Amino acid sequence: MASESKNKTREIQIKEKVYTTIPFGSQHVALPEPIKFIFDTENEIVKEIKFDIAYVHRGIEKALTTMFDFRKAPYVVGRVCGICSAAHTIPCAVVMERAIGIDREIPDRAKAIRMIALEINRLQSHFLINGHLAEVCGYENVFMHIWRDREMIMDLADMLFGNRVQYDVVCVGGVNRDIPKDKERVLLDKLNEIEKSVEFMEKIFTKDRTLVSRLKGLGVVSKEMALEYGIVGPMARASGVKTDCRVEDDWGLYKDLGFEMVTMEEGDSLARCLVRVRECYESIRIIREAIKSTEEGEISIKVTANPKYEAVCRNEAPRGELFYYVKGTGGIMPDRVRIRTPTLANIPILPEVMKDVSYNDIPPLLMSFDPCIACTGR
Amino acid sequence: MLKMFLTSVLNLFRKPATHLYPFEPYEPFEDYRGRIVWNEEKCTFCMRCEMVCPPGAIKIMIMEDDTKRWLWNPAQCIYCGECVRNCPFGALTQENQYSPPLDKSNKRDWSEIEREAERLKLLWRERLRKKSQAKKSS
């Protein structure tokens, strides 16, 4: 008798609609980076979401026009974000070269080393976010496996460029350290090992029942929606939009090395994850080709002039299109610098996608969009 | 199931993936960008390193008796190696060892040093100007 009445009260409770507002952040123990969410929920279903992203504004754009001269700019913007440090330094150097008018004189070897730095950066970023995605799904074992393999890539960067996180290898006019022959050999050996761990990752994300059933069909973004909201990077490519700045604005040798774009049609969280995994193969291939195609030689040219033109550079960061704009006036510091980060383009679609999703599906859905809050705050 | 059992038994005898730090000393890579070492004999105090340093971690103090001091702040340095590459006399080198942690013995008030260096530099410029004026008049 007693259990029956208990069941009845539970049924009544479930039938009733309970509206709750859940504030989350800006500083929260569970958040790796400061972002503020306000979830309006009906029972367990999220109905409305608000964001606040400018909690960690550091004024780097202003600093570039008032404190640091253009030669120091790549080192400064490397500190915008720890995960995509090389992805920031390269377009900054390229845009300064374009503003000076020397971007066509950069030696091929320098371009190849820039490409290697960017692709190593992309590999470690994709490993990081896929591990995180497994973790928020409650699959900590995979998280530890992927992050253990990521350590290999970090050590590779340490060996080549002298630091695990901040490569600082790119300067205006080229790069500032070459990759000698013996290191090239170690790099090629390590790439084989990394390829094996990418294969492991692909196997997990395509065959493992737990992850596939958790992520399949979650947060579907159709191709029309992706085009309408203008999302960028692997998130757009997972919805079938063919966009990649490595092809569209080629500052390196991507066209010469035959770059192939990875796209998928599904547009759900699993597809976004798998696009990232398959891009790792492409990155490994590009590093191999870049080493093969160039020989040791001149790595930088002397920069004598100041930036005097207006210039733009678009670079494919691990999270999508990264945009740099510089307006030079012939002085040692540019007149205006603008940085538009990929996460800023990917945020407007989030409230649309997260609507009518169960509250416990929000973490994997958010992680599949790969938000980088430090970049967005700048 | 058998495969899983084998893996877990074999894992008992495998080495851990992490580094057992205090028991095994950690050696940085050969080309690691570590602390900056200054060679006083080669240095001419041309101030090039101070000019190119992105965070301003190098300061040169010109005392009132025209002696000069080279100061480096390991906590502000970003270890990019720009000073080493730009030094025309090879007075600066970069080791592959980590810089020592800050404690009471080596901690200095860097903002005080920056202010003092700026003040001394102004005085030095004033002295130079007076010297050149004296030369002209004579």
XYZ file of C-alpha atoms in Angstrom, chain B residues 26-125:
100
model
C 63.827 14.847 -15.476
C 66.187 16.002 -18.215
C 64.946 18.725 -20.569
C 65.495 18.320 -24.316
C 68.779 19.407 -25.850
C 67.327 22.544 -27.478
C 64.917 23.483 -24.713
C 64.539 27.247 -24.384
C 65.684 27.719 -20.793
C 67.385 30.447 -18.781
C 69.407 33.291 -20.317
C 73.089 33.502 -19.385
C 74.976 36.773 -19.681
C 78.683 37.015 -20.410
C 79.979 40.266 -18.944
C 83.290 40.223 -20.819
C 81.687 40.182 -24.248
C 78.896 42.663 -23.508
C 79.261 46.239 -24.731
C 75.930 47.461 -23.294
C 74.593 48.352 -26.728
C 71.038 47.978 -25.314
C 69.859 45.902 -28.256
C 68.585 43.086 -26.003
C 66.594 45.571 -23.938
C 65.060 46.989 -27.116
C 63.949 43.686 -28.670
C 62.695 41.935 -25.498
C 58.904 41.557 -25.943
C 57.875 41.581 -22.242
C 60.629 43.986 -21.120
C 62.361 41.457 -18.906
C 65.844 42.892 -19.546
C 66.865 46.253 -18.127
C 70.199 48.015 -18.351
C 70.982 50.471 -15.568
C 73.434 53.275 -16.229
C 74.598 54.487 -12.838
C 75.542 58.062 -12.100
C 79.263 57.230 -12.230
C 78.721 55.756 -15.758
C 79.099 52.123 -14.638
C 76.474 49.853 -16.208
C 74.493 46.907 -14.889
C 72.603 44.205 -16.844
C 69.457 42.930 -15.088
C 67.154 40.072 -16.108
C 63.843 39.103 -14.559
C 63.275 35.320 -14.869
C 59.644 35.668 -13.817
C 58.782 38.146 -16.569
C 60.856 36.490 -19.303
C 58.897 34.504 -21.910
C 62.024 32.591 -23.019
C 61.523 33.364 -26.712
C 65.274 33.756 -27.304
C 64.914 37.014 -29.229
C 67.674 38.712 -27.179
C 70.081 35.842 -27.876
C 69.456 35.977 -31.631
C 69.780 39.756 -31.756
C 72.949 40.099 -29.654
C 75.668 41.261 -32.105
C 78.559 40.199 -29.834
C 77.352 36.784 -28.657
C 77.264 37.905 -25.036
C 73.946 36.160 -24.373
C 73.328 32.424 -24.545
C 70.324 30.283 -23.746
C 70.817 27.145 -21.659
C 68.492 24.155 -21.728
C 68.006 24.254 -17.948
C 64.958 25.693 -16.237
C 65.365 29.011 -14.482
C 65.519 28.701 -10.678
C 62.310 29.232 -8.705
C 61.893 32.634 -7.107
C 62.481 32.842 -3.364
C 63.632 35.473 -0.882
C 67.277 35.246 -1.971
C 66.723 36.116 -5.647
C 63.410 37.969 -5.643
C 63.590 41.634 -6.526
C 61.021 44.361 -6.899
C 61.047 44.559 -10.703
C 58.721 47.550 -11.016
C 61.072 49.503 -8.733
C 64.007 48.487 -10.951
C 62.126 49.570 -14.099
C 61.379 52.994 -12.620
C 64.929 53.423 -11.397
C 66.343 52.417 -14.809
C 64.140 54.949 -16.581
C 65.155 57.705 -14.185
C 68.851 56.902 -14.522
C 68.530 56.800 -18.315
C 67.063 60.314 -18.353
C 69.960 61.557 -16.220
C 72.409 59.814 -18.538
C 70.875 61.486 -21.609
